[in-house]
PDB file of C-alpha atoms in Angstrom:
ATOM      1  CA  MET A 914      -3.466   0.273  12.452  1.00 40.00           C
ATOM      2  CA  TYR A 915       0.127  -0.709  12.719  1.00 40.00           C
ATOM      3  CA  SER A 916       0.636  -2.447  16.025  1.00 42.00           C
ATOM      4  CA  ILE A 917       3.034  -1.186  18.678  1.00 39.00           C
ATOM      5  CA  LEU A 918       4.994  -4.390  18.213  1.00 38.00           C
ATOM      6  CA  PHE A 919       5.538  -3.685  14.531  1.00 41.00           C
ATOM      7  CA  GLN A 920       6.826  -0.204  15.323  1.00 42.00           C
ATOM      8  CA  CYS A 921       9.223  -1.532  17.973  1.00 41.00           C
ATOM      9  CA  VAL A 922      10.573  -4.209  15.653  1.00 38.00           C
ATOM     10  CA  ALA A 923      11.095  -1.615  12.964  1.00 38.00           C
ATOM     11  CA  PHE A 924      13.408   0.374  15.166  1.00 34.00           C
ATOM     12  CA  ILE A 925      15.404  -2.731  15.875  1.00 32.00           C
ATOM     13  CA  LEU A 926      15.963  -4.268  12.848  1.00 33.00           C
ATOM     14  CA  ALA A 927       1.829  11.270 -15.656  1.00 29.00           C
ATOM     15  CA  ALA A 928      -1.346  13.127 -15.269  1.00 29.00           C
ATOM     16  CA  ALA A 929      -3.031  12.903 -11.882  1.00 31.00           C
ATOM     17  CA  VAL A 930      -4.813   9.690 -11.059  1.00 32.00           C
ATOM     18  CA  THR A 931      -8.493  10.335 -11.728  1.00 32.00           C
ATOM     19  CA  GLY A 932     -10.278   6.997 -11.373  1.00 35.00           C
ATOM     20  CA  GLN A 933     -12.423   7.760 -14.390  1.00 35.00           C
ATOM     21  CA  HIS A 934     -14.761   5.141 -15.744  1.00 35.00           C
ATOM     22  CA  VAL A 935     -13.494   3.150 -18.686  1.00 37.00           C
ATOM     23  CA  GLY A 936     -15.545   3.819 -21.763  1.00 34.00           C
ATOM     24  CA  MET A 937     -15.739   2.463 -25.308  1.00 33.00           C
ATOM     25  CA  GLU A 938     -18.921   3.931 -26.620  1.00 36.00           C
ATOM     26  CA  ASN A 939     -20.103   4.628 -30.167  1.00 35.00           C
ATOM     27  CA  THR A 940     -22.869   7.206 -30.274  1.00 34.00           C
ATOM     28  CA  ASP A 941     -24.605   8.570 -33.366  1.00 38.00           C
ATOM     29  CA  ASN A 942     -26.037  12.070 -33.757  1.00 39.00           C
ATOM     30  CA  THR A 943     -29.239  11.049 -31.996  1.00 40.00           C
ATOM     31  CA  GLY A 944     -27.329  10.061 -28.881  1.00 43.00           C
ATOM     32  CA  ASN A 945     -28.025   6.353 -29.317  1.00 45.00           C
ATOM     33  CA  SER A 946     -25.199   4.001 -28.398  1.00 43.00           C
ATOM     34  CA  ASP A 947     -24.601   0.767 -30.266  1.00 46.00           C
ATOM     35  CA  THR A 948     -21.968  -0.569 -27.850  1.00 45.00           C
ATOM     36  CA  PRO A 949     -22.068  -0.967 -24.074  1.00 42.00           C
ATOM     37  CA  VAL A 950     -20.405   1.410 -21.637  1.00 43.00           C
ATOM     38  CA  TYR A 951     -17.780  -0.324 -19.526  1.00 53.00           C
ATOM     39  CA  ASN A 952     -18.253   0.743 -15.943  1.00 77.00           C
ATOM     40  CA  GLY A 953     -14.817  -0.090 -14.605  1.00 92.00           C
ATOM     41  CA  GLU A 954     -12.576   2.239 -12.634  1.00 95.00           C
ATOM     42  CA  GLU A 955      -8.847   2.544 -12.179  1.00 96.00           C
ATOM     43  CA  ILE A 956      -7.419   1.268  -8.891  1.00 97.00           C
ATOM     44  CA  ILE A 957      -6.110   4.138  -6.745  1.00 96.00           C
ATOM     45  CA  LEU A 958      -5.493   2.633  -3.292  1.00 97.00           C
ATOM     46  CA  PRO A 959      -1.799   2.998  -2.339  1.00 96.00           C
ATOM     47  CA  MET A 960      -1.487  -0.517  -0.896  1.00 97.00           C
ATOM     48  CA  CYS A 961      -2.857  -2.071  -4.111  1.00 97.00           C
ATOM     49  CA  ARG A 962      -2.088   0.288  -6.996  1.00 96.00           C
ATOM     50  CA  ASN A 963       0.836  -0.911  -9.158  1.00 95.00           C
ATOM     51  CA  PHE A 964       1.175  -4.107  -7.086  1.00 96.00           C
ATOM     52  CA  LEU A 965      -1.479  -6.128  -8.925  1.00 96.00           C
ATOM     53  CA  PRO A 966      -1.278  -7.747 -12.387  1.00 95.00           C
ATOM     54  CA  TYR A 967      -4.195  -5.508 -13.435  1.00 96.00           C
ATOM     55  CA  ASN A 968      -5.211  -1.854 -13.104  1.00 96.00           C
ATOM     56  CA  TRP A 969      -9.008  -1.878 -13.339  1.00 96.00           C
ATOM     57  CA  THR A 970     -11.732  -2.988 -10.987  1.00 98.00           C
ATOM     58  CA  LYS A 971     -15.500  -2.731 -10.730  1.00 97.00           C
ATOM     59  CA  LEU A 972     -17.607  -1.656  -7.771  1.00 96.00           C
ATOM     60  CA  PRO A 973     -19.715  -2.357  -5.827  1.00 96.00           C
ATOM     61  CA  ASN A 974     -17.757  -5.404  -4.696  1.00 96.00           C
ATOM     62  CA  GLN A 975     -19.132  -8.499  -2.982  1.00 95.00           C
ATOM     63  CA  PHE A 976     -19.201  -6.634   0.334  1.00 96.00           C
ATOM     64  CA  GLY A 977     -21.347  -3.840  -1.071  1.00 96.00           C
ATOM     65  CA  HIS A 978     -18.603  -1.190  -1.076  1.00 97.00           C
ATOM     66  CA  ASP A 979     -19.490   1.414  -3.690  1.00 96.00           C
ATOM     67  CA  THR A 980     -16.304   3.480  -3.579  1.00 96.00           C
ATOM     68  CA  GLN A 981     -12.606   2.886  -3.140  1.00 97.00           C
ATOM     69  CA  VAL A 982     -12.694   5.176  -0.114  1.00 97.00           C
ATOM     70  CA  GLU A 983     -14.949   2.601   1.562  1.00 97.00           C
ATOM     71  CA  VAL A 984     -12.594  -0.189   0.526  1.00 98.00           C
ATOM     72  CA  TYR A 985      -9.609   1.710   1.895  1.00 97.00           C
ATOM     73  CA  ARG A 986     -11.168   2.046   5.331  1.00 95.00           C
ATOM     74  CA  HIS A 987     -11.827  -1.703   5.438  1.00 95.00           C
ATOM     75  CA  ILE A 988      -8.365  -2.880   4.409  1.00 96.00           C
ATOM     76  CA  GLU A 989      -5.972  -0.220   5.732  1.00 95.00           C
ATOM     77  CA  HIS A 990      -5.460  -2.180   8.977  1.00 92.00           C
ATOM     78  CA  GLN A 991      -4.102  -5.065   6.853  1.00 95.00           C
ATOM     79  CA  TRP A 992      -1.445  -2.813   5.335  1.00 95.00           C
ATOM     80  CA  ALA A 993       1.094  -3.738   8.022  1.00 93.00           C
ATOM     81  CA  TYR A 994       0.952  -7.434   7.101  1.00 94.00           C
ATOM     82  CA  MET A 995       1.303  -6.573   3.421  1.00 95.00           C
ATOM     83  CA  ASP A 996       4.471  -4.620   4.214  1.00 94.00           C
ATOM     84  CA  TYR A 997       5.879  -7.201   6.590  1.00 90.00           C
ATOM     85  CA  GLY A 998       5.617  -9.739   3.770  1.00 90.00           C
ATOM     86  CA  CYS A 999       4.418 -12.716   5.784  1.00 92.00           C
ATOM     87  CA  SER A1000       3.191 -14.043   2.427  1.00 95.00           C
ATOM     88  CA  ASN A1001       3.698 -12.968  -1.173  1.00 94.00           C
ATOM     89  CA  ASN A1002       0.026 -13.791  -1.637  1.00 97.00           C
ATOM     90  CA  PHE A1003      -1.400 -11.716   1.216  1.00 97.00           C
ATOM     91  CA  ARG A1004      -1.436  -8.351  -0.580  1.00 97.00           C
ATOM     92  CA  GLN A1005      -2.630 -10.006  -3.800  1.00 97.00           C
ATOM     93  CA  PHE A1006      -5.410 -11.775  -1.926  1.00 98.00           C
ATOM     94  CA  VAL A1007      -6.740  -8.825   0.083  1.00 98.00           C
ATOM     95  CA  CYS A1008      -6.605  -6.380  -2.823  1.00 98.00           C
ATOM     96  CA  SER A1009      -8.227  -8.740  -5.328  1.00 98.00           C
ATOM     97  CA  LEU A1010     -10.890  -9.740  -2.788  1.00 98.00           C
ATOM     98  CA  TYR A1011     -12.004  -6.136  -2.322  1.00 98.00           C
ATOM     99  CA  LEU A1012     -10.970  -4.781  -5.738  1.00 98.00           C
ATOM    100  CA  PRO A1013     -11.491  -7.697  -8.138  1.00 98.00           C
ATOM    101  CA  LYS A1014      -9.994  -7.680 -11.596  1.00 97.00           C
ATOM    102  CA  TYR A1015     -12.285  -6.184 -14.233  1.00 96.00           C
ATOM    103  CA  ASP A1016     -11.869  -6.932 -17.932  1.00 92.00           C
ATOM    104  CA  PRO A1017     -13.486  -4.082 -19.919  1.00 88.00           C
ATOM    105  CA  VAL A1018     -13.537  -6.144 -23.113  1.00 89.00           C
ATOM    106  CA  THR A1019     -15.380  -9.175 -21.776  1.00 89.00           C
ATOM    107  CA  GLN A1020     -16.950  -7.215 -18.890  1.00 91.00           C
ATOM    108  CA  THR A1021     -16.053 -10.042 -16.514  1.00 92.00           C
ATOM    109  CA  VAL A1022     -14.921  -9.765 -12.901  1.00 95.00           C
ATOM    110  CA  ALA A1023     -12.418 -12.113 -11.235  1.00 96.00           C
ATOM    111  CA  GLY A1024     -11.466 -12.338  -7.579  1.00 97.00           C
ATOM    112  CA  PRO A1025      -8.880 -14.530  -5.820  1.00 97.00           C
ATOM    113  CA  CYS A1026      -8.833 -18.308  -6.021  1.00 96.00           C
ATOM    114  CA  LYS A1027      -9.189 -20.429  -2.898  1.00 96.00           C
ATOM    115  CA  GLU A1028      -5.562 -21.495  -3.256  1.00 96.00           C
ATOM    116  CA  MET A1029      -4.321 -17.899  -3.078  1.00 97.00           C
ATOM    117  CA  CYS A1030      -6.290 -17.373   0.126  1.00 98.00           C
ATOM    118  CA  SER A1031      -4.994 -20.618   1.647  1.00 97.00           C
ATOM    119  CA  LYS A1032      -1.349 -19.809   0.919  1.00 97.00           C
ATOM    120  CA  ALA A1033      -1.722 -16.355   2.442  1.00 97.00           C
ATOM    121  CA  ARG A1034      -3.492 -17.717   5.515  1.00 97.00           C
ATOM    122  CA  ASN A1035      -0.957 -20.485   6.097  1.00 96.00           C
ATOM    123  CA  ARG A1036       1.949 -18.056   5.908  1.00 94.00           C
ATOM    124  CA  CYS A1037       0.423 -15.140   7.862  1.00 95.00           C
ATOM    125  CA  LYS A1038      -1.605 -16.645  10.684  1.00 94.00           C
ATOM    126  CA  LYS A1039       1.506 -17.187  12.825  1.00 91.00           C
ATOM    127  CA  THR A1040       2.589 -13.569  12.349  1.00 91.00           C
ATOM    128  CA  MET A1041      -0.898 -12.419  13.261  1.00 94.00           C
ATOM    129  CA  ARG A1042      -0.867 -14.495  16.445  1.00 93.00           C
ATOM    130  CA  GLU A1043       2.471 -12.962  17.419  1.00 91.00           C
ATOM    131  CA  THR A1044       0.882  -9.514  17.193  1.00 90.00           C
ATOM    132  CA  ARG A1045      -2.197 -10.624  19.136  1.00 91.00           C
ATOM    133  CA  SER A1046      -4.339 -10.645  16.050  1.00 92.00           C
ATOM    134  CA  ARG A1047      -5.950 -13.430  14.062  1.00 93.00           C
ATOM    135  CA  TRP A1048      -6.866 -14.338  10.528  1.00 96.00           C
ATOM    136  CA  PRO A1049     -10.044 -12.316   9.805  1.00 94.00           C
ATOM    137  CA  ARG A1050     -13.190 -14.415   9.817  1.00 93.00           C
ATOM    138  CA  ILE A1051     -14.418 -12.614   6.724  1.00 94.00           C
ATOM    139  CA  PHE A1052     -11.491 -14.134   4.772  1.00 96.00           C
ATOM    140  CA  ARG A1053     -13.129 -17.520   4.182  1.00 95.00           C
ATOM    141  CA  CYS A1054     -10.935 -19.483   1.812  1.00 97.00           C
ATOM    142  CA  ASN A1055     -13.297 -22.431   1.374  1.00 95.00           C
ATOM    143  CA  GLN A1056     -16.011 -20.183  -0.028  1.00 95.00           C
ATOM    144  CA  LEU A1057     -13.819 -19.039  -2.919  1.00 96.00           C
ATOM    145  CA  PRO A1058     -13.634 -20.746  -6.334  1.00 94.00           C
ATOM    146  CA  SER A1059     -10.794 -23.189  -6.966  1.00 93.00           C
ATOM    147  CA  LYS A1060      -8.232 -22.815  -9.724  1.00 84.00           C
ATOM    148  CA  ARG A1061      -8.879 -26.482 -10.561  1.00 80.00           C
ATOM    149  CA  ASN A1062     -12.452 -25.721 -11.591  1.00 71.00           C
ATOM    150  CA  ASP A1063     -13.741 -23.759 -14.542  1.00 65.00           C
ATOM    151  CA  ASP A1064     -14.411 -20.727 -12.350  1.00 70.00           C
ATOM    152  CA  VAL A1065     -12.606 -17.553 -13.295  1.00 87.00           C
ATOM    153  CA  CYS A1066     -10.319 -16.559 -10.435  1.00 95.00           C
ATOM    154  CA  LEU A1067      -6.809 -15.262  -9.796  1.00 96.00           C
ATOM    155  CA  ARG A1068      -4.221 -17.922  -9.056  1.00 95.00           C
ATOM    156  CA  PRO A1069      -1.614 -17.691  -6.288  1.00 95.00           C
ATOM    157  CA  VAL A1070       1.879 -16.352  -6.877  1.00 94.00           C
ATOM    158  CA  ARG A1071       5.049 -18.143  -5.867  1.00 92.00           C
ATOM    159  CA  GLU A1072       6.025 -17.793  -2.230  1.00 91.00           C
ATOM    160  CA  SER A1073       9.505 -16.859  -1.049  1.00 83.00           C
ATOM    161  CA  ARG A1074      11.178 -17.187   2.310  1.00 72.00           C
ATOM    162  CA  VAL A1075      10.638 -14.278   4.683  1.00 62.00           C
ATOM    163  CA  GLU A1076      13.591 -13.200   6.806  1.00 64.00           C
ATOM    164  CA  LEU A1077      13.523 -10.262   9.189  1.00 59.00           C
ATOM    165  CA  GLN A1078      16.992  -8.771   8.888  1.00 63.00           C
ATOM    166  CA  HIS A1079      18.724  -6.382  11.220  1.00 66.00           C
ATOM    167  CA  THR A1080      19.026  -2.805  10.072  1.00 71.00           C
ATOM    168  CA  TYR A1081      21.679  -2.280   7.449  1.00 82.00           C
ATOM    169  CA  CYS A1082      22.657   0.336   4.875  1.00 87.00           C
ATOM    170  CA  VAL A1083      21.965  -0.090   1.173  1.00 89.00           C
ATOM    171  CA  ASP A1084      22.650   1.943  -1.934  1.00 91.00           C
ATOM    172  CA  ASN A1085      19.749   4.222  -2.759  1.00 91.00           C
ATOM    173  CA  VAL A1086      18.434   3.195  -6.189  1.00 93.00           C
ATOM    174  CA  ILE A1087      14.866   4.516  -5.826  1.00 94.00           C
ATOM    175  CA  PRO A1088      14.266   6.918  -8.752  1.00 94.00           C
ATOM    176  CA  MET A1089      12.405   9.518  -6.667  1.00 94.00           C
ATOM    177  CA  CYS A1090      15.127   9.567  -4.008  1.00 94.00           C
ATOM    178  CA  ILE A1091      18.435   8.835  -5.700  1.00 91.00           C
ATOM    179  CA  SER A1092      19.366  12.528  -5.944  1.00 89.00           C
ATOM    180  CA  LEU A1093      18.715  13.202  -2.241  1.00 88.00           C
ATOM    181  CA  ASN A1094      20.997  10.733  -0.478  1.00 81.00           C
ATOM    182  CA  SER A1095      23.278   7.899  -1.475  1.00 84.00           C
ATOM    183  CA  LEU A1096      22.456   5.434   1.319  1.00 87.00           C
ATOM    184  CA  GLY A1097      19.265   4.275   2.991  1.00 90.00           C
ATOM    185  CA  SER A1098      18.269   1.793   5.698  1.00 89.00           C
ATOM    186  CA  LEU A1099      16.445  -1.524   5.438  1.00 90.00           C
ATOM    187  CA  PRO A1100      14.100  -2.702   6.813  1.00 90.00           C
ATOM    188  CA  ASN A1101      12.372   0.648   6.626  1.00 91.00           C
ATOM    189  CA  PHE A1102       9.938   2.340   8.999  1.00 88.00           C
ATOM    190  CA  PHE A1103       7.202  -0.132   7.944  1.00 92.00           C
ATOM    191  CA  LEU A1104       9.344  -3.296   7.947  1.00 90.00           C
ATOM    192  CA  GLN A1105       9.529  -3.362   4.155  1.00 93.00           C
ATOM    193  CA  ARG A1106      12.712  -5.095   3.036  1.00 89.00           C
ATOM    194  CA  SER A1107      12.403  -4.995  -0.763  1.00 90.00           C
ATOM    195  CA  LEU A1108      13.659  -1.960  -2.667  1.00 92.00           C
ATOM    196  CA  GLY A1109      11.472  -3.072  -5.571  1.00 92.00           C
ATOM    197  CA  GLU A1110       8.365  -3.060  -3.388  1.00 94.00           C
ATOM    198  CA  ILE A1111       9.258   0.302  -1.877  1.00 95.00           C
ATOM    199  CA  THR A1112       9.824   1.776  -5.343  1.00 96.00           C
ATOM    200  CA  THR A1113       6.458   0.430  -6.511  1.00 96.00           C
ATOM    201  CA  GLU A1114       4.626   2.003  -3.595  1.00 97.00           C
ATOM    202  CA  MET A1115       6.391   5.332  -3.969  1.00 96.00           C
ATOM    203  CA  ARG A1116       5.156   5.582  -7.565  1.00 96.00           C
ATOM    204  CA  PHE A1117       1.750   6.217  -6.012  1.00 96.00           C
ATOM    205  CA  TYR A1118       2.958   9.646  -4.831  1.00 97.00           C
ATOM    206  CA  GLU A1119       4.385  10.861  -8.142  1.00 96.00           C
ATOM    207  CA  ASP A1120       1.269  12.881  -8.970  1.00 97.00           C
ATOM    208  CA  LEU A1121       1.315  14.531  -5.552  1.00 98.00           C
ATOM    209  CA  VAL A1122       5.000  15.418  -5.901  1.00 97.00           C
ATOM    210  CA  SER A1123       4.304  16.967  -9.306  1.00 97.00           C
ATOM    211  CA  THR A1124       1.962  19.529  -7.695  1.00 97.00           C
ATOM    212  CA  ASN A1125       4.914  21.101  -5.839  1.00 97.00           C
ATOM    213  CA  CYS A1126       2.636  21.471  -2.822  1.00 98.00           C
ATOM    214  CA  ASN A1127       5.736  21.580  -0.619  1.00 98.00           C
ATOM    215  CA  ALA A1128       9.388  21.857  -1.600  1.00 97.00           C
ATOM    216  CA  ASN A1129      10.373  19.226   0.969  1.00 97.00           C
ATOM    217  CA  LEU A1130       7.794  16.583   0.052  1.00 98.00           C
ATOM    218  CA  GLN A1131      10.345  14.358  -1.696  1.00 96.00           C
ATOM    219  CA  PHE A1132      12.718  14.559   1.255  1.00 96.00           C
ATOM    220  CA  PHE A1133       9.883  13.590   3.589  1.00 97.00           C
ATOM    221  CA  LEU A1134       8.696  10.648   1.487  1.00 97.00           C
ATOM    222  CA  CYS A1135      12.190   9.358   0.792  1.00 96.00           C
ATOM    223  CA  GLY A1136      13.259   9.715   4.413  1.00 95.00           C
ATOM    224  CA  THR A1137      10.164   7.783   5.441  1.00 95.00           C
ATOM    225  CA  TYR A1138      10.304   4.947   2.912  1.00 96.00           C
ATOM    226  CA  LEU A1139      14.107   4.656   2.839  1.00 94.00           C
ATOM    227  CA  PRO A1140      15.309   6.147   6.153  1.00 93.00           C
ATOM    228  CA  LEU A1141      18.611   7.924   6.183  1.00 88.00           C
ATOM    229  CA  CYS A1142      21.620   5.785   7.025  1.00 86.00           C
ATOM    230  CA  VAL A1143      23.612   8.045   9.339  1.00 75.00           C
ATOM    231  CA  PRO A1144      26.964   7.120  10.942  1.00 66.00           C
ATOM    232  CA  ASN A1145      26.689   6.489  14.691  1.00 64.00           C
ATOM    233  CA  ILE A1146      22.876   6.742  14.554  1.00 60.00           C
ATOM    234  CA  THR A1147      20.972   3.575  15.431  1.00 62.00           C
ATOM    235  CA  PRO A1148      18.923   2.250  13.872  1.00 67.00           C
ATOM    236  CA  PHE A1149      18.258   5.029  11.310  1.00 81.00           C
ATOM    237  CA  ALA A1150      16.992   8.585  10.922  1.00 89.00           C
ATOM    238  CA  ILE A1151      13.503   9.428   9.710  1.00 93.00           C
ATOM    239  CA  PRO A1152      12.071  12.930   9.121  1.00 95.00           C
ATOM    240  CA  CYS A1153      11.058  14.981  12.154  1.00 96.00           C
ATOM    241  CA  ARG A1154       7.438  15.365  13.201  1.00 97.00           C
ATOM    242  CA  GLU A1155       7.543  19.115  12.503  1.00 97.00           C
ATOM    243  CA  LEU A1156       8.295  18.393   8.847  1.00 98.00           C
ATOM    244  CA  CYS A1157       5.441  15.891   8.708  1.00 98.00           C
ATOM    245  CA  ASP A1158       3.047  18.509  10.116  1.00 98.00           C
ATOM    246  CA  GLU A1159       4.192  20.992   7.479  1.00 98.00           C
ATOM    247  CA  ILE A1160       3.812  18.487   4.633  1.00 98.00           C
ATOM    248  CA  LYS A1161       0.345  17.421   5.726  1.00 98.00           C
ATOM    249  CA  ARG A1162      -0.771  21.041   6.100  1.00 98.00           C
ATOM    250  CA  ASP A1163       0.422  22.022   2.626  1.00 98.00           C
ATOM    251  CA  CYS A1164      -0.367  18.848   0.678  1.00 98.00           C
ATOM    252  CA  SER A1165      -3.483  17.222   2.174  1.00 97.00           C
ATOM    253  CA  THR A1166      -5.873  19.262   0.011  1.00 97.00           C
ATOM    254  CA  HIS A1167      -3.949  18.302  -3.128  1.00 98.00           C
ATOM    255  CA  PHE A1168      -3.945  14.676  -1.993  1.00 97.00           C
ATOM    256  CA  ASP A1169      -7.714  14.693  -1.495  1.00 96.00           C
ATOM    257  CA  PHE A1170      -8.269  16.162  -4.970  1.00 96.00           C
ATOM    258  CA  ILE A1171      -5.855  13.881  -6.843  1.00 96.00           C
ATOM    259  CA  TYR A1172      -6.845  10.646  -5.154  1.00 95.00           C
ATOM    260  CA  GLN A1173     -10.615  10.967  -5.260  1.00 91.00           C
ATOM    261  CA  GLY A1174     -11.229  11.783  -1.622  1.00 95.00           C
ATOM    262  CA  LEU A1175      -8.930   9.154  -0.088  1.00 96.00           C
ATOM    263  CA  PRO A1176      -7.900  10.057   3.466  1.00 95.00           C
ATOM    264  CA  TRP A1177      -4.325  11.080   4.199  1.00 96.00           C
ATOM    265  CA  PRO A1178      -2.417   7.754   4.362  1.00 93.00           C
ATOM    266  CA  ASN A1179      -2.206   6.016   7.704  1.00 91.00           C
ATOM    267  CA  LYS A1180       1.504   5.563   7.110  1.00 92.00           C
ATOM    268  CA  LEU A1181       2.060   9.309   6.985  1.00 96.00           C
ATOM    269  CA  GLN A1182       0.176  10.254  10.151  1.00 96.00           C
ATOM    270  CA  CYS A1183       2.462  12.603  12.036  1.00 97.00           C
ATOM    271  CA  HIS A1184       2.160  11.034  15.494  1.00 96.00           C
ATOM    272  CA  ARG A1185       4.428   8.279  14.162  1.00 93.00           C
ATOM    273  CA  TYR A1186       7.361  10.662  13.783  1.00 96.00           C
ATOM    274  CA  THR A1187       9.878  11.828  16.378  1.00 94.00           C
ATOM    275  CA  PRO A1188       9.747  15.524  17.328  1.00 96.00           C
ATOM    276  CA  SER A1189      13.009  17.408  16.940  1.00 93.00           C
ATOM    277  CA  ASN A1190      13.248  18.117  20.671  1.00 93.00           C
ATOM    278  CA  ASP A1191      13.233  14.414  21.597  1.00 91.00           C
ATOM    279  CA  THR A1192      16.735  13.743  22.907  1.00 85.00           C
ATOM    280  CA  SER A1193      16.253   9.966  22.987  1.00 84.00           C
ATOM    281  CA  ARG A1194      15.808   9.595  19.228  1.00 84.00           C
ATOM    282  CA  TYR A1195      17.335  11.320  16.263  1.00 86.00           C
ATOM    283  CA  CYS A1196      15.255  12.744  13.419  1.00 92.00           C
ATOM    284  CA  ALA A1197      16.226  14.520  10.212  1.00 91.00           C
ATOM    285  CA  MET A1198      15.306  17.845   8.614  1.00 93.00           C
ATOM    286  CA  PRO A1199      16.211  19.079   5.115  1.00 92.00           C
ATOM    287  CA  GLY A1200      19.704  20.510   5.121  1.00 79.00           C
ATOM    288  CA  ASP A1201      20.981  18.243   7.896  1.00 75.00           C
ATOM    289  CA  PHE A1202      23.031  16.216   5.417  1.00 62.00           C
TER     290      PHE A1202
END
């Protein structure tokens, strides 16, 4: 779960995804196959999908998780650190550890290298201490293969400097949101500071939006991921809790069907949002702007 500290800092500062198995199978009239069936599956978890340099994985993983729903429940509490960006390698490491890269041609599986783990740990352990957490014991870097050996593993990406900026307004260039409002606020509700990263994550919801489960779904998602920059409102305006309740009521069944039984995202749980009758904080409803 996102810590209370993270939430406080935040206020300061084209078909549906199916997860089908990959298959390249030649079968004659007798039903005999002369090539193997590739038992990979497409990655569907919102914190990993579109962020990795690959799209396919193979389960069960090294922890014995048979489904991506199981994986989701084990890594969702790391989502906050992925968003905060304590390390460019943290998301890559956690996702590839639980959802390793699968090559359907060679039928090989590759997880993270030791060096990727070490870079993520060195960058994130201080942030975790500040939030009264610690580097998970299950993330044992020394037990992973090294990029210097012949082992197949995923190498680390280049790190960049992390700066927590105060809230400021930016031009809205997110494709899903550009028609709704011209300005948004960064960092957003989840401490994300990169418009590119926000855009990548919002692509996850394109299939849900296409169902038209609720006419205000785009407003809700855009107001959450790129809060409205409103004059004289500090630090920003996010959608009201009543709208969240309406969206979840109308769209949760569609979400469950499209995303293979994944639970409604932790980020979109309605207790996070301000009710419209709260006079201490401002929230937004469609038609307010």
